[in-house]
Amino acid sequence: MNLELFLADLEAKPAALRELARALDDDDPYGGLPGGDVPGAAGSIRYRGDDDPDVARLTETLVAEVVAATWWAR
């Protein structure tokens, strides 16, 4: 492992993550998605307050995938 590259990447992460957070705030990737239970499902596990867009964004299992796709697309 190249420690200089590793350190440079580590030092650049906070600014890159702030930029990504601003981009996600400007364009909500979940804005048009319906939420709630899946019809016909045997059950569901919900988070308290997940009808709040901020809570839904943080509890959605696809958040990591959306962040990764956004990150790699840049």
CSV table of C-alpha atoms in Angstrom, one decimal:
chain,number,residue,atom,x,y,z
A,1,MET,CA,0.0,0.0,0.0
A,2,ASN,CA,1.2,3.5,-0.9
A,3,LEU,CA,1.0,5.4,2.4
A,4,GLU,CA,1.3,8.8,0.8
A,5,LEU,CA,-1.7,8.1,-1.5
A,6,PHE,CA,-3.7,6.6,1.4
A,7,LEU,CA,-3.0,9.7,3.5
A,8,ALA,CA,-3.9,12.1,0.7
A,9,ASP,CA,-7.2,10.2,0.1
A,10,LEU,CA,-8.0,10.2,3.8
A,11,GLU,CA,-7.3,14.0,4.1
A,12,ALA,CA,-9.5,14.7,1.0
A,13,LYS,CA,-12.5,12.7,2.3
A,14,PRO,CA,-14.2,15.3,4.6
A,15,ALA,CA,-14.4,17.9,1.8
A,16,ALA,CA,-15.6,15.3,-0.7
A,17,LEU,CA,-18.3,14.0,1.7
A,18,ARG,CA,-19.4,17.6,2.4
A,19,GLU,CA,-19.8,18.2,-1.3
A,20,LEU,CA,-21.7,14.9,-1.7
A,21,ALA,CA,-24.0,15.9,1.2
A,22,ARG,CA,-24.7,19.2,-0.5
A,23,ALA,CA,-25.5,17.5,-3.8
A,24,LEU,CA,-27.9,15.1,-2.1
A,25,ASP,CA,-29.6,18.0,-0.3
A,26,ASP,CA,-30.0,19.9,-3.6
A,27,ASP,CA,-31.5,16.9,-5.4
A,28,ASP,CA,-33.3,14.4,-3.2
A,29,PRO,CA,-32.8,11.0,-4.8
A,30,TYR,CA,-35.8,9.6,-2.9
A,31,GLY,CA,-38.2,12.5,-3.7
A,32,GLY,CA,-40.4,10.6,-6.2
A,33,LEU,CA,-40.3,7.2,-4.5
A,34,PRO,CA,-43.3,5.9,-2.7
A,35,GLY,CA,-42.7,4.8,0.9
A,36,GLY,CA,-44.4,2.5,3.2
A,37,ASP,CA,-45.3,-1.2,3.3
A,38,VAL,CA,-45.1,-3.5,0.3
A,39,PRO,CA,-48.6,-4.8,-0.5
A,40,GLY,CA,-48.9,-8.5,0.1
A,41,ALA,CA,-45.8,-8.7,2.3
A,42,ALA,CA,-46.0,-11.0,5.3
A,43,GLY,CA,-44.7,-8.3,7.5
A,44,SER,CA,-42.5,-5.3,7.7
A,45,ILE,CA,-40.1,-3.6,10.0
A,46,ARG,CA,-40.5,0.1,10.1
A,47,TYR,CA,-38.5,2.9,11.9
A,48,ARG,CA,-40.4,5.3,14.1
A,49,GLY,CA,-40.8,8.5,12.2
A,50,ASP,CA,-39.9,7.0,8.8
A,51,ASP,CA,-42.6,9.2,7.2
A,52,ASP,CA,-40.3,12.1,7.8
A,53,PRO,CA,-38.1,12.5,4.6
A,54,ASP,CA,-34.9,13.0,6.7
A,55,VAL,CA,-35.5,9.8,8.8
A,56,ALA,CA,-36.5,7.9,5.7
A,57,ARG,CA,-33.3,8.9,3.9
A,58,LEU,CA,-31.2,7.8,6.9
A,59,THR,CA,-33.0,4.5,7.4
A,60,GLU,CA,-33.4,3.4,3.8
A,61,THR,CA,-31.2,0.4,3.0
A,62,LEU,CA,-30.4,1.8,-0.5
A,63,VAL,CA,-28.7,4.9,0.9
A,64,ALA,CA,-25.3,3.3,0.7
A,65,GLU,CA,-25.9,2.3,-2.9
A,66,VAL,CA,-27.1,5.7,-3.9
A,67,VAL,CA,-24.1,7.4,-2.2
A,68,ALA,CA,-21.7,4.9,-3.9
A,69,ALA,CA,-23.3,5.4,-7.3
A,70,THR,CA,-23.2,9.2,-6.9
A,71,TRP,CA,-19.6,9.1,-5.7
A,72,TRP,CA,-18.4,6.9,-8.6
A,73,ALA,CA,-20.3,8.9,-11.2
A,74,ARG,CA,-18.3,12.0,-10.3
